[in-house]
Coordinates of C-alpha atoms in Angstrom, one line a residue:
Chain A
M1 CA 0.0 0.0 0.0
A2 CA 1.2 3.5 -0.8
L3 CA 2.3 5.7 2.1
L4 CA 0.3 8.5 0.8
E5 CA -2.6 8.6 -1.6
A6 CA -4.3 11.9 -2.5
R7 CA -7.3 12.2 -4.7
N8 CA -9.2 15.2 -6.1
L9 CA -7.4 17.8 -4.2
R10 CA -8.8 21.2 -4.9
K11 CA -8.0 24.5 -3.1
T12 CA -9.6 27.8 -3.8
Y13 CA -8.5 31.0 -2.1
R14 CA -11.3 33.4 -1.7
L15 CA -10.5 37.0 -2.6
G16 CA -13.4 39.2 -1.6
K17 CA -16.9 37.9 -1.9
T18 CA -17.1 36.4 -5.3
A19 CA -13.6 36.3 -6.8
G20 CA -11.3 33.4 -6.0
V21 CA -8.0 31.9 -7.0
E22 CA -7.9 28.2 -7.8
A23 CA -4.6 27.1 -6.4
L24 CA -5.3 23.4 -6.9
R25 CA -7.7 22.2 -9.5
G26 CA -8.0 18.5 -8.8
V27 CA -4.7 16.9 -8.0
N28 CA -4.1 13.2 -7.6
V29 CA -0.8 12.0 -6.1
T30 CA 0.5 8.7 -4.9
I31 CA 3.7 8.4 -2.9
E32 CA 5.3 5.1 -2.0
A33 CA 7.2 4.6 1.2
G34 CA 10.9 5.2 0.8
E35 CA 10.6 7.6 -2.2
M36 CA 12.3 10.9 -2.5
V37 CA 10.0 13.1 -4.5
A38 CA 10.5 16.6 -5.8
I39 CA 7.5 18.8 -6.6
M40 CA 8.6 21.4 -9.1
G41 CA 6.8 24.2 -10.9
T42 CA 6.8 27.9 -11.4
S43 CA 5.6 30.1 -8.6
G44 CA 1.8 30.1 -8.6
S45 CA 1.7 26.6 -10.0
G46 CA 0.2 25.3 -6.7
K47 CA 3.2 23.3 -5.5
T48 CA 3.4 24.9 -2.1
T49 CA -0.3 24.6 -1.5
L50 CA 0.0 21.0 -2.4
M51 CA 2.8 20.5 0.1
H52 CA 0.7 22.3 2.8
I53 CA -2.2 20.0 2.2
L54 CA -0.1 16.8 2.1
G55 CA 1.6 18.1 5.3
L56 CA -1.9 18.5 7.0
L57 CA -1.2 22.2 7.5
Q58 CA -4.2 23.0 5.4
Q59 CA -7.4 21.3 4.4
P60 CA -8.3 20.9 0.7
D61 CA -11.7 22.2 -0.3
L62 CA -13.9 19.7 1.5
D63 CA -17.1 20.8 -0.4
A64 CA -15.6 20.1 -3.8
T65 CA -17.1 17.4 -6.1
P66 CA -15.9 14.8 -6.4
G67 CA -14.9 15.0 -2.7
P68 CA -11.2 14.9 -1.8
S69 CA -9.4 12.2 0.1
L70 CA -5.9 12.2 1.6
V71 CA -5.0 8.9 3.0
I72 CA -1.7 8.7 4.9
G73 CA -0.7 5.4 6.6
G74 CA -4.2 4.1 5.9
R75 CA -6.2 7.0 7.5
D76 CA -8.2 9.6 5.7
M77 CA -6.8 12.9 7.0
T78 CA -9.5 15.1 5.6
K79 CA -11.9 13.6 8.1
L80 CA -9.8 14.4 11.2
S81 CA -10.3 17.2 13.6
D82 CA -7.7 20.0 13.9
G83 CA -6.4 18.5 17.1
A84 CA -6.0 15.1 15.5
R85 CA -4.2 16.5 12.5
T86 CA -1.9 18.5 14.8
R87 CA -1.0 15.2 16.7
T88 CA -0.4 13.5 13.4
R89 CA 2.0 16.3 12.3
A90 CA 3.8 16.0 15.7
E91 CA 4.2 12.2 15.6
H92 CA 4.4 11.2 12.0
L93 CA 5.5 14.2 9.9
G94 CA 8.6 16.3 9.7
F95 CA 8.9 19.8 8.1
V96 CA 11.8 21.7 6.7
F97 CA 11.2 25.3 5.5
Q98 CA 13.1 27.6 3.2
S99 CA 13.7 30.2 6.0
Y100 CA 14.7 27.5 8.5
N101 CA 12.0 28.8 10.9
L102 CA 13.8 28.1 14.2
V103 CA 12.5 29.6 17.4
P104 CA 15.0 32.5 18.0
T105 CA 15.0 32.3 21.8
L106 CA 15.8 28.6 22.0
S107 CA 19.2 27.0 21.5
A108 CA 19.7 24.5 18.7
A109 CA 19.1 21.6 21.1
E110 CA 16.0 23.1 22.5
N111 CA 14.6 23.8 19.1
V112 CA 15.0 20.1 18.2
A113 CA 13.7 19.0 21.6
L114 CA 10.6 21.1 21.1
A115 CA 9.5 18.8 18.3
A116 CA 10.2 15.7 20.5
E117 CA 8.2 17.3 23.3
Y118 CA 5.2 17.9 20.9
A119 CA 5.4 14.2 20.0
G120 CA 5.2 13.3 23.7
H121 CA 8.9 12.9 24.5
G122 CA 9.5 15.6 27.0
G123 CA 12.2 16.1 29.6
S124 CA 15.5 14.3 29.5
K125 CA 14.3 11.8 26.9
G126 CA 13.6 14.5 24.5
R127 CA 16.9 16.3 25.2
T128 CA 18.8 13.0 24.5
E129 CA 17.0 12.5 21.3
A130 CA 17.6 16.1 20.3
L131 CA 21.3 15.8 20.8
A132 CA 21.4 12.5 18.9
A133 CA 19.5 14.1 16.0
L134 CA 22.0 17.1 16.0
D135 CA 24.8 14.6 16.0
L136 CA 23.4 13.0 12.9
V137 CA 23.4 16.3 11.0
G138 CA 27.0 17.0 12.3
L139 CA 26.1 19.8 14.7
A140 CA 26.6 18.1 18.1
D141 CA 29.2 20.8 19.0
R142 CA 26.7 23.7 18.2
A143 CA 23.9 22.3 20.3
Q144 CA 23.9 25.2 22.8
H145 CA 24.0 28.0 20.2
R146 CA 21.1 30.1 19.4
P147 CA 19.9 30.4 15.8
A148 CA 21.4 33.9 15.5
E149 CA 24.8 32.4 16.3
L150 CA 24.6 29.8 13.5
S151 CA 25.2 30.2 9.8
G152 CA 22.4 29.6 7.3
G153 CA 23.6 26.1 6.4
E154 CA 23.9 25.3 10.1
Q155 CA 20.4 26.6 10.8
Q156 CA 19.0 24.5 8.1
R157 CA 20.7 21.4 9.5
V158 CA 19.2 22.2 12.9
A159 CA 15.8 22.4 11.1
L160 CA 16.5 19.1 9.5
A161 CA 17.4 17.6 12.9
R162 CA 14.1 18.9 14.2
A163 CA 12.2 17.4 11.3
L164 CA 13.9 14.0 11.9
V165 CA 14.0 13.8 15.6
N166 CA 10.7 11.9 15.9
R167 CA 11.8 9.5 13.0
P168 CA 8.7 10.5 11.0
S169 CA 7.8 8.3 8.0
L170 CA 7.2 11.4 5.9
V171 CA 9.3 14.5 5.7
L172 CA 8.1 17.5 3.8
G173 CA 10.3 20.3 2.6
D174 CA 9.4 23.7 1.3
E175 CA 12.4 25.0 -0.7
P176 CA 14.7 23.6 2.0
T177 CA 17.8 24.7 0.0
G178 CA 16.3 28.0 -1.3
N179 CA 18.5 30.2 1.0
L180 CA 21.7 28.1 0.6
D181 CA 24.7 28.3 -1.7
S182 CA 25.5 25.3 -3.9
A183 CA 28.0 23.8 -1.4
R184 CA 25.5 23.9 1.5
T185 CA 22.8 22.7 -0.9
A186 CA 24.9 19.7 -1.7
D187 CA 25.4 19.1 2.1
V188 CA 21.7 19.2 2.8
L189 CA 20.8 17.0 -0.2
A190 CA 23.4 14.4 0.9
L191 CA 21.9 14.3 4.4
L192 CA 18.4 13.9 3.0
R193 CA 19.5 11.1 0.8
R194 CA 21.4 9.4 3.7
F195 CA 18.3 9.4 5.9
N196 CA 16.2 8.2 2.9
R197 CA 18.6 5.3 2.3
E198 CA 19.5 4.4 5.9
R199 CA 16.1 4.9 7.6
G200 CA 13.8 4.4 4.6
Q201 CA 12.2 7.8 5.3
T202 CA 10.1 9.3 2.6
F203 CA 10.9 12.9 1.4
V204 CA 8.6 15.2 -0.5
I205 CA 10.3 18.4 -1.4
V206 CA 8.9 21.4 -3.1
T207 CA 11.6 23.2 -5.0
H208 CA 12.4 25.1 -8.2
D209 CA 16.1 24.2 -7.9
P210 CA 17.0 21.8 -10.7
E211 CA 19.8 20.5 -8.4
V212 CA 17.3 19.3 -5.9
G213 CA 15.2 17.8 -8.7
A214 CA 18.2 16.0 -10.0
A215 CA 18.8 14.5 -6.6
A216 CA 15.3 13.1 -6.3
D217 CA 13.9 9.7 -7.4
R218 CA 10.9 11.2 -9.0
I219 CA 9.8 14.7 -10.1
I220 CA 6.2 15.9 -10.1
R221 CA 5.8 19.0 -12.3
M222 CA 2.9 21.3 -11.7
R223 CA 1.4 24.1 -13.6
D224 CA -1.8 26.1 -13.0
G225 CA -2.9 23.9 -10.1
L226 CA -2.6 20.6 -12.0
V227 CA 0.0 17.9 -12.2
L228 CA 1.6 18.4 -15.6
E229 CA 4.1 15.5 -15.5
D230 CA 5.0 12.8 -13.1
Q231 CA 8.2 11.0 -14.0
L232 CA 11.0 9.0 -12.5
A233 CA 14.3 10.8 -12.6
L234 CA 16.8 9.3 -14.8
A235 CA 19.7 9.5 -12.4
A236 CA 18.9 8.9 -8.8
Chain B
M1 CA 13.3 29.6 32.0
R2 CA 11.9 29.7 28.5
L3 CA 9.2 32.0 29.6
L4 CA 11.7 34.3 31.2
R5 CA 13.7 34.4 28.0
N6 CA 10.6 35.4 26.0
L7 CA 10.0 38.2 28.4
G8 CA 13.6 39.3 28.0
R9 CA 13.1 39.7 24.3
R10 CA 11.5 43.1 24.7
K11 CA 13.0 44.4 27.9
L12 CA 11.6 47.9 27.8
R13 CA 8.0 46.8 27.1
T14 CA 8.1 44.0 29.6
T15 CA 9.6 46.4 32.2
L16 CA 6.9 48.9 31.6
T17 CA 4.1 46.4 31.9
I18 CA 5.6 45.0 35.0
T19 CA 5.9 48.5 36.4
G20 CA 2.2 49.0 35.7
I21 CA 1.3 45.9 37.7
T22 CA 3.8 46.9 40.4
I23 CA 2.1 50.2 41.0
G24 CA -1.3 48.7 41.2
I25 CA -0.2 46.0 43.6
W26 CA 1.8 48.5 45.6
A27 CA -1.3 50.6 46.1
L28 CA -3.3 47.5 47.0
V29 CA -0.7 46.4 49.6
V30 CA -0.5 49.9 51.2
F31 CA -4.2 50.3 51.3
G32 CA -4.7 46.7 52.4
A33 CA -2.2 47.3 55.3
L34 CA -4.1 50.4 56.3
A35 CA -7.4 48.6 56.2
T36 CA -6.0 45.8 58.3
K37 CA -4.9 48.3 60.9
I38 CA -8.2 50.0 61.0
D39 CA -10.0 46.7 61.1
G40 CA -7.8 45.6 63.9
L41 CA -8.7 48.8 65.8
V42 CA -12.4 48.2 65.3
T43 CA -12.2 44.6 66.3
G44 CA -10.0 45.4 69.2
A45 CA -12.2 48.3 70.3
H46 CA -15.2 45.9 70.2
A47 CA -13.4 43.5 72.5
Y48 CA -12.3 46.5 74.6
F49 CA -15.9 47.6 74.9
G50 CA -17.1 44.2 75.8
E51 CA -20.6 44.3 77.3
R52 CA -20.1 47.7 78.7
V53 CA -22.5 50.6 78.4
I54 CA -20.7 53.9 78.6
V55 CA -22.7 56.8 79.9
S56 CA -21.5 60.4 79.2
S57 CA -23.0 63.9 79.2
A58 CA -25.6 64.5 76.5
A59 CA -23.9 67.9 76.0
G60 CA -21.1 66.3 74.0
G61 CA -18.8 63.3 73.6
G62 CA -15.1 63.0 74.0
G63 CA -15.3 63.5 77.7
M64 CA -15.3 67.2 77.4
F65 CA -18.4 67.7 79.6
P66 CA -18.7 66.9 83.3
L67 CA -21.2 64.7 85.0
P68 CA -21.9 64.8 88.8
I69 CA -20.6 61.7 90.6
S70 CA -24.0 61.3 92.2
L71 CA -25.3 59.8 89.0
V72 CA -23.1 56.7 89.6
A73 CA -25.2 55.5 92.5
Q74 CA -28.4 56.2 90.5
A75 CA -27.0 54.1 87.6
A76 CA -25.9 51.3 89.9
S77 CA -29.4 51.0 91.3
A78 CA -31.0 50.8 87.9
D79 CA -32.7 47.5 86.8
G80 CA -30.3 45.1 85.2
V81 CA -27.1 46.9 86.3
D82 CA -24.4 44.8 87.9
V83 CA -21.6 47.2 88.4
A84 CA -21.4 51.0 87.8
Y85 CA -18.5 53.3 88.5
G86 CA -17.4 56.8 87.5
Q87 CA -14.2 57.8 85.7
I88 CA -12.5 60.7 84.0
E89 CA -11.8 59.9 80.4
T90 CA -10.7 62.9 78.3
M91 CA -8.3 63.8 75.6
I92 CA -4.9 64.8 77.0
D93 CA -4.6 67.6 74.5
H94 CA -8.0 68.5 73.0
L95 CA -6.5 71.0 70.6
G96 CA -4.2 68.5 69.0
H97 CA -5.5 66.7 66.0
Q98 CA -4.0 63.5 64.7
I99 CA -4.8 60.6 62.5
G100 CA -5.8 57.5 64.4
L101 CA -6.5 57.5 68.1
A102 CA -6.2 60.6 70.3
D103 CA -4.1 60.4 73.5
E104 CA -6.4 60.0 76.4
M105 CA -6.0 60.2 80.2
I106 CA -8.2 57.9 82.2
G107 CA -8.7 58.4 85.9
Y108 CA -10.3 55.6 87.8
V109 CA -10.4 53.8 91.1
P110 CA -8.6 50.5 90.7
G111 CA -10.8 47.5 91.2
S112 CA -14.0 49.5 90.8
D113 CA -15.0 47.2 87.9
R114 CA -15.2 44.3 90.4
G115 CA -13.5 42.0 88.0
R116 CA -15.9 42.7 85.1
D117 CA -13.3 44.2 82.8
Q118 CA -12.2 41.2 80.8
F119 CA -9.9 43.0 78.4
P120 CA -6.5 41.3 78.6
Y121 CA -4.2 44.0 79.8
K122 CA -0.6 42.8 79.9
Y123 CA 2.3 44.8 81.4
A124 CA 5.4 45.1 79.3
S125 CA 7.1 46.4 82.4
G126 CA 6.1 47.6 85.8
R127 CA 2.7 47.1 87.3
G128 CA -0.9 48.2 87.2
L129 CA -2.5 50.8 89.5
T130 CA -3.6 49.7 92.9
A131 CA -5.8 51.3 95.6
A132 CA -2.6 52.4 97.4
D133 CA -1.8 54.7 94.4
E134 CA -4.8 56.9 95.1
G135 CA -3.8 60.6 95.5
K136 CA -0.3 60.1 94.0
N137 CA 0.9 61.3 90.7
V138 CA 1.6 57.9 89.2
V139 CA 0.6 56.6 85.8
V140 CA 0.4 53.5 83.7
L141 CA 1.0 54.2 80.0
G142 CA -0.3 52.5 76.9
A143 CA 2.4 51.2 74.5
D144 CA 2.1 53.9 71.9
L145 CA 2.0 56.7 74.4
A146 CA 5.1 55.3 76.2
R147 CA 7.0 54.9 73.0
K148 CA 6.1 58.4 71.8
N149 CA 7.3 60.0 75.0
A150 CA 10.2 57.6 75.4
A151 CA 8.8 57.0 78.9
K152 CA 10.0 54.1 81.0
V153 CA 9.0 52.6 84.3
G154 CA 10.7 54.6 87.0
G155 CA 10.9 57.7 84.8
T156 CA 8.6 60.7 84.7
I157 CA 6.2 62.0 82.1
R158 CA 4.5 65.3 81.9
I159 CA 0.7 65.2 81.4
R160 CA -1.2 68.5 81.3
E161 CA 1.7 70.3 83.1
A162 CA 1.9 67.8 85.9
D163 CA 4.7 65.4 86.4
F164 CA 3.9 61.7 86.8
L165 CA 6.0 58.8 87.9
V166 CA 5.6 56.0 85.4
V167 CA 4.8 52.8 87.3
G168 CA 3.8 50.5 84.4
V169 CA 3.8 50.3 80.6
L170 CA 1.3 48.1 78.8
E171 CA 2.0 45.8 76.0
P172 CA 0.5 46.8 72.6
T173 CA -3.2 46.0 72.4
L174 CA -3.6 47.4 68.8
T175 CA -6.6 49.4 70.1
L176 CA -7.6 52.2 72.4
P177 CA -5.5 51.4 75.5
D178 CA -2.3 51.9 73.4
S179 CA -2.8 55.7 73.5
Q180 CA -4.2 55.9 77.0
A181 CA -2.6 57.0 80.3
F182 CA -4.2 55.5 83.4
M183 CA -4.0 57.4 86.7
P184 CA -5.8 57.6 90.0
L185 CA -9.2 59.2 89.8
T186 CA -8.5 62.0 92.3
I187 CA -5.5 63.2 90.4
A188 CA -7.4 63.0 87.1
Q189 CA -10.3 65.0 88.6
V190 CA -8.1 67.9 89.5
L191 CA -6.3 68.0 86.1
Y192 CA -9.7 67.8 84.4
L193 CA -11.1 70.7 86.3
K194 CA -8.0 72.8 85.7
D195 CA -8.5 72.6 82.0
L196 CA -12.2 73.6 82.0
P197 CA -13.2 77.2 81.3
P198 CA -13.1 79.0 84.7
D199 CA -16.8 79.8 84.7
V200 CA -17.6 76.1 84.3
A201 CA -14.9 74.9 86.7
D202 CA -16.0 77.4 89.4
N203 CA -19.3 75.6 89.8
L204 CA -17.7 72.2 90.2
V205 CA -16.0 70.3 93.0
A206 CA -13.2 68.1 91.7
S207 CA -13.9 65.1 93.9
Q208 CA -17.6 65.2 92.8
T209 CA -16.9 65.3 89.1
I210 CA -16.5 62.6 86.5
T211 CA -16.9 62.5 82.7
H212 CA -18.2 58.9 82.2
I213 CA -20.0 56.2 84.0
V214 CA -19.0 52.7 83.1
V215 CA -21.9 50.3 83.5
Y216 CA -21.7 46.5 83.4
P217 CA -25.1 44.8 82.9
K218 CA -26.2 41.8 84.8
A219 CA -25.8 38.5 83.0
G220 CA -28.6 38.0 80.5
A221 CA -29.7 41.7 80.6
D222 CA -30.9 43.2 77.4
V223 CA -28.0 45.7 76.8
P224 CA -29.7 48.1 74.3
R225 CA -32.8 48.2 76.5
L226 CA -30.6 48.9 79.6
A227 CA -28.9 51.7 77.7
A228 CA -32.2 53.2 76.8
A229 CA -33.4 52.9 80.3
L230 CA -30.3 54.7 81.6
E231 CA -30.7 57.5 79.1
A232 CA -34.3 57.9 80.2
S233 CA -33.7 57.8 84.0
L234 CA -30.5 59.8 84.3
P235 CA -30.6 63.5 83.5
N236 CA -28.8 64.8 80.4
V237 CA -26.9 61.7 79.5
T238 CA -26.2 59.7 76.4
T239 CA -25.0 56.1 76.2
V240 CA -22.8 54.1 73.9
T241 CA -22.7 50.3 73.6
A242 CA -20.4 48.1 71.6
S243 CA -23.0 47.6 68.9
E244 CA -23.5 51.3 68.5
F245 CA -19.8 51.7 68.4
D246 CA -19.6 49.1 65.7
E247 CA -22.1 51.0 63.6
S248 CA -20.3 54.3 63.7
V249 CA -16.8 53.1 63.4
G250 CA -17.8 50.2 61.2
S251 CA -19.1 52.6 58.6
M252 CA -15.6 54.1 58.4
A253 CA -14.1 50.7 58.0
N254 CA -16.6 50.0 55.3
L255 CA -15.6 53.2 53.5
L256 CA -12.0 52.1 53.6
G257 CA -12.9 48.7 52.4
G258 CA -14.6 50.4 49.5
I259 CA -11.5 52.4 48.7
I260 CA -9.5 49.2 48.6
V261 CA -11.9 47.5 46.3
G262 CA -11.6 50.7 44.1
V263 CA -7.9 50.5 44.1
G264 CA -8.0 46.8 43.3
L265 CA -10.4 47.5 40.4
I266 CA -8.2 50.3 39.0
S267 CA -5.1 48.1 39.2
L268 CA -7.1 45.3 37.6
I269 CA -8.1 47.5 34.7
V270 CA -4.8 49.3 34.2
G271 CA -2.6 46.4 34.8
G272 CA -4.9 44.0 32.9
L273 CA -5.1 46.2 29.9
S274 CA -1.4 46.7 29.8
V275 CA -0.9 43.0 29.9
V276 CA -3.4 42.5 27.2
N277 CA -1.6 45.1 25.1
T278 CA 1.9 43.6 25.8
M279 CA 0.8 40.1 25.0
A280 CA -1.1 41.2 21.9
M281 CA 2.0 42.9 20.6
S282 CA 4.0 39.9 21.5
V283 CA 1.7 37.5 19.7
N284 CA 1.8 39.8 16.7
E285 CA 5.6 39.8 16.6
R286 CA 5.7 36.1 17.1
T287 CA 3.0 35.2 14.6
R288 CA 5.6 33.3 12.5
E289 CA 7.0 31.5 15.5
I290 CA 3.5 30.5 16.6
G291 CA 3.0 29.2 13.0
I292 CA 6.2 27.1 13.2
K293 CA 5.1 25.6 16.5
R294 CA 1.7 24.8 15.2
A295 CA 3.3 23.3 12.0
I296 CA 5.6 21.0 13.8
G297 CA 2.8 19.7 16.0
G298 CA 2.3 22.2 18.9
S299 CA -1.3 21.9 19.9
R300 CA -3.5 25.0 20.5
R301 CA -3.6 24.2 24.1
R302 CA 0.2 24.3 24.3
I303 CA 0.3 27.7 22.6
V304 CA -2.3 29.1 24.9
G305 CA -0.5 27.6 27.9
E306 CA 2.8 29.1 26.9
L307 CA 1.4 32.6 26.4
V308 CA -0.8 32.5 29.4
G309 CA 2.2 31.3 31.4
E310 CA 4.2 34.2 30.1
A311 CA 1.5 36.7 31.0
G312 CA 1.1 35.1 34.4
L313 CA 4.8 35.5 34.9
I314 CA 4.6 39.2 34.1
G315 CA 1.8 39.5 36.7
F316 CA 3.8 37.4 39.3
I317 CA 6.9 39.5 38.9
G318 CA 4.9 42.7 39.1
G319 CA 3.1 41.4 42.1
L320 CA 6.3 40.4 43.8
I321 CA 8.0 43.8 43.2
G322 CA 4.7 45.6 44.2
V323 CA 4.5 43.7 47.4
G324 CA 8.1 44.3 48.1
L325 CA 7.9 48.1 47.6
G326 CA 4.5 48.1 49.4
A327 CA 6.2 46.5 52.4
V328 CA 9.0 49.0 52.3
A329 CA 6.4 51.9 52.2
V330 CA 4.5 50.4 55.1
Y331 CA 7.7 50.0 57.1
L332 CA 8.8 53.5 56.4
G333 CA 5.3 54.9 57.1
N334 CA 5.2 53.1 60.4
L335 CA 8.7 54.2 61.2
A336 CA 7.8 57.9 60.5
G337 CA 4.6 57.5 62.4
E338 CA 6.3 56.0 65.4
D339 CA 7.5 59.3 66.6
S340 CA 4.0 60.7 66.8
G341 CA 2.6 57.4 68.0
T342 CA 0.6 56.9 64.9
V343 CA 1.2 53.4 63.5
L344 CA -1.0 53.4 60.5
F345 CA -0.3 50.1 58.8
T346 CA -0.5 46.4 59.6
L347 CA 0.8 44.2 56.8
T348 CA -0.2 40.6 57.2
A349 CA 1.0 37.5 55.4
G350 CA -2.6 37.2 54.0
T351 CA -2.4 40.6 52.3
V352 CA 1.0 39.7 50.8
L353 CA -0.1 36.3 49.5
A354 CA -3.4 37.6 48.2
S355 CA -1.7 40.4 46.4
I356 CA 0.8 38.2 44.6
V357 CA -1.9 35.6 43.7
F358 CA -4.1 38.4 42.5
A359 CA -1.4 39.9 40.3
T360 CA -0.6 36.5 38.8
V361 CA -4.2 35.6 38.1
L362 CA -4.7 39.0 36.7
G363 CA -1.8 38.5 34.3
M364 CA -3.0 35.1 33.3
A365 CA -6.6 36.3 32.7
A366 CA -5.4 39.2 30.7
G367 CA -3.1 37.0 28.7
T368 CA -5.8 34.6 27.8
I369 CA -7.4 36.9 25.2
P370 CA -4.3 37.3 23.0
A371 CA -3.3 33.7 23.7
V372 CA -6.5 32.3 22.4
H373 CA -6.2 34.6 19.4
A374 CA -2.7 33.2 18.7
A375 CA -3.8 29.6 19.0
R376 CA -6.5 30.2 16.4
L377 CA -4.0 31.4 13.8
D378 CA -3.9 29.4 10.7
P379 CA -0.4 27.8 10.6
V380 CA 0.0 28.4 6.9
H381 CA -1.0 32.0 7.2
A382 CA 1.3 32.4 10.2
L383 CA 4.2 30.8 8.5
R384 CA 4.0 33.3 5.6
Y385 CA 3.8 36.2 8.0
E386 CA 6.8 38.4 7.9

């Protein structure tokens, strides 16, 4: 069974009373466990909206016909309450964002531990897991630094550690290399690939960076709210 | 710790908000201490009054006007009266005005209450008056009066231009006796007459003059009815009982209670609004951070808890500082008042605790509004927020 199966995803953003923008116009996506998928497209193609919906940060239009479904790990997420989706995000999903999005008042270790805490691993257990995750991304020696004291590449690795600390089956990235130079981009991609290989974790990454696309197993190209092309990459 | 760090992000704003709460709580503590003191006086005075009925001249209170001593026998023979005796009770200096209790001199014959006076007098040093003191210039001083005049047992004190040997000093009672000087009746009678206008004094004989009759009713007697009967049967007198005293002084205590509620409300509104404002700004600035937390799985309840905790911490710190400064003000006020014998404040652990709890709860309550708002933020919208 596929890890994730989405059918008939539509999303319309209302502008005023009558006008609206159709960000997604009926998207079907299936993602197998252990895949590393890049979602690519121009800005406005709907790729970020798709990632937000797959990551349970947003609901698709529930009143659309045919009705949408988003099954992850055998459960239809469109039927869950906000609280249940929040719990699912905490326990089974990981997120990496373009602008790192670390909490500025917390140290690297505390940022990572926060995610562990949300998944129910508080206290010293969470701290130990956080340090282990930071070690995996090569930042054990920077654990006590605040985000402002870290470089962009280091901050993104902290964010990666935060996304991975709960060993989620699915990690979603929104332009995770968008603010990094090519050397740092290569570092981050190598890490993603390592976790994908070693732990069998599934990655879905929104990007317009061809380098990221090239590193993926599969590229989903989007345009105007629809999937334009869904192909396996030639060189994994 | 995390909460403290968040507060430390905007030091000036947090400081101002804490200052607002501090001022409110400071006022609450100071007024609370004042109210406690007044309350103590009222309760103490009630105990001091006991079952007594105090009879004085209908011409005026405060012991300014004389009564003939012959009325004592008349009062003693009235129905329901157990013990009655006459005394001089008058302000030592009736031109002096002060906050709190006026200094009084009380002239009485020791033992004339026949054991009915149940007020627990304790002597810090020296002794009480005895029948053997009659006719001598000796005095027992209340605690405040002794402290104000730096009088000690064995020393002398000048009261109405007469020198007295101090034979005893009372422990503080927190009510009327603290500012009273007890002396033999005959001595008080002479001093009392000396101070009356000559045309009044000329018609009086010192040994036949008193200002008050203290009446103890028989067990089971109807005190208000007894007071009314005394007023009716004795010429030109008025009576005061404990319950009447409660009514008159109690209304003042109620007024003060009202002021405290008012101060509490003002601090509630001002402090509360400033916490709401601070937290609302804080939520606004941290919209993105809240979005991140929601995205990585922070529940609404956690977000609310975090922000409400932060607001509560603001209140708690403000409360702590306010109580600290209030205690300093109360201490300094009492220190300054000590010289004039006017100790105005009593700060109790209850007031301290209640103020801190109040400030904390206030902060939390005020923080709830922006916190709930924050928790309702759409994570995607919040993440895009710059």
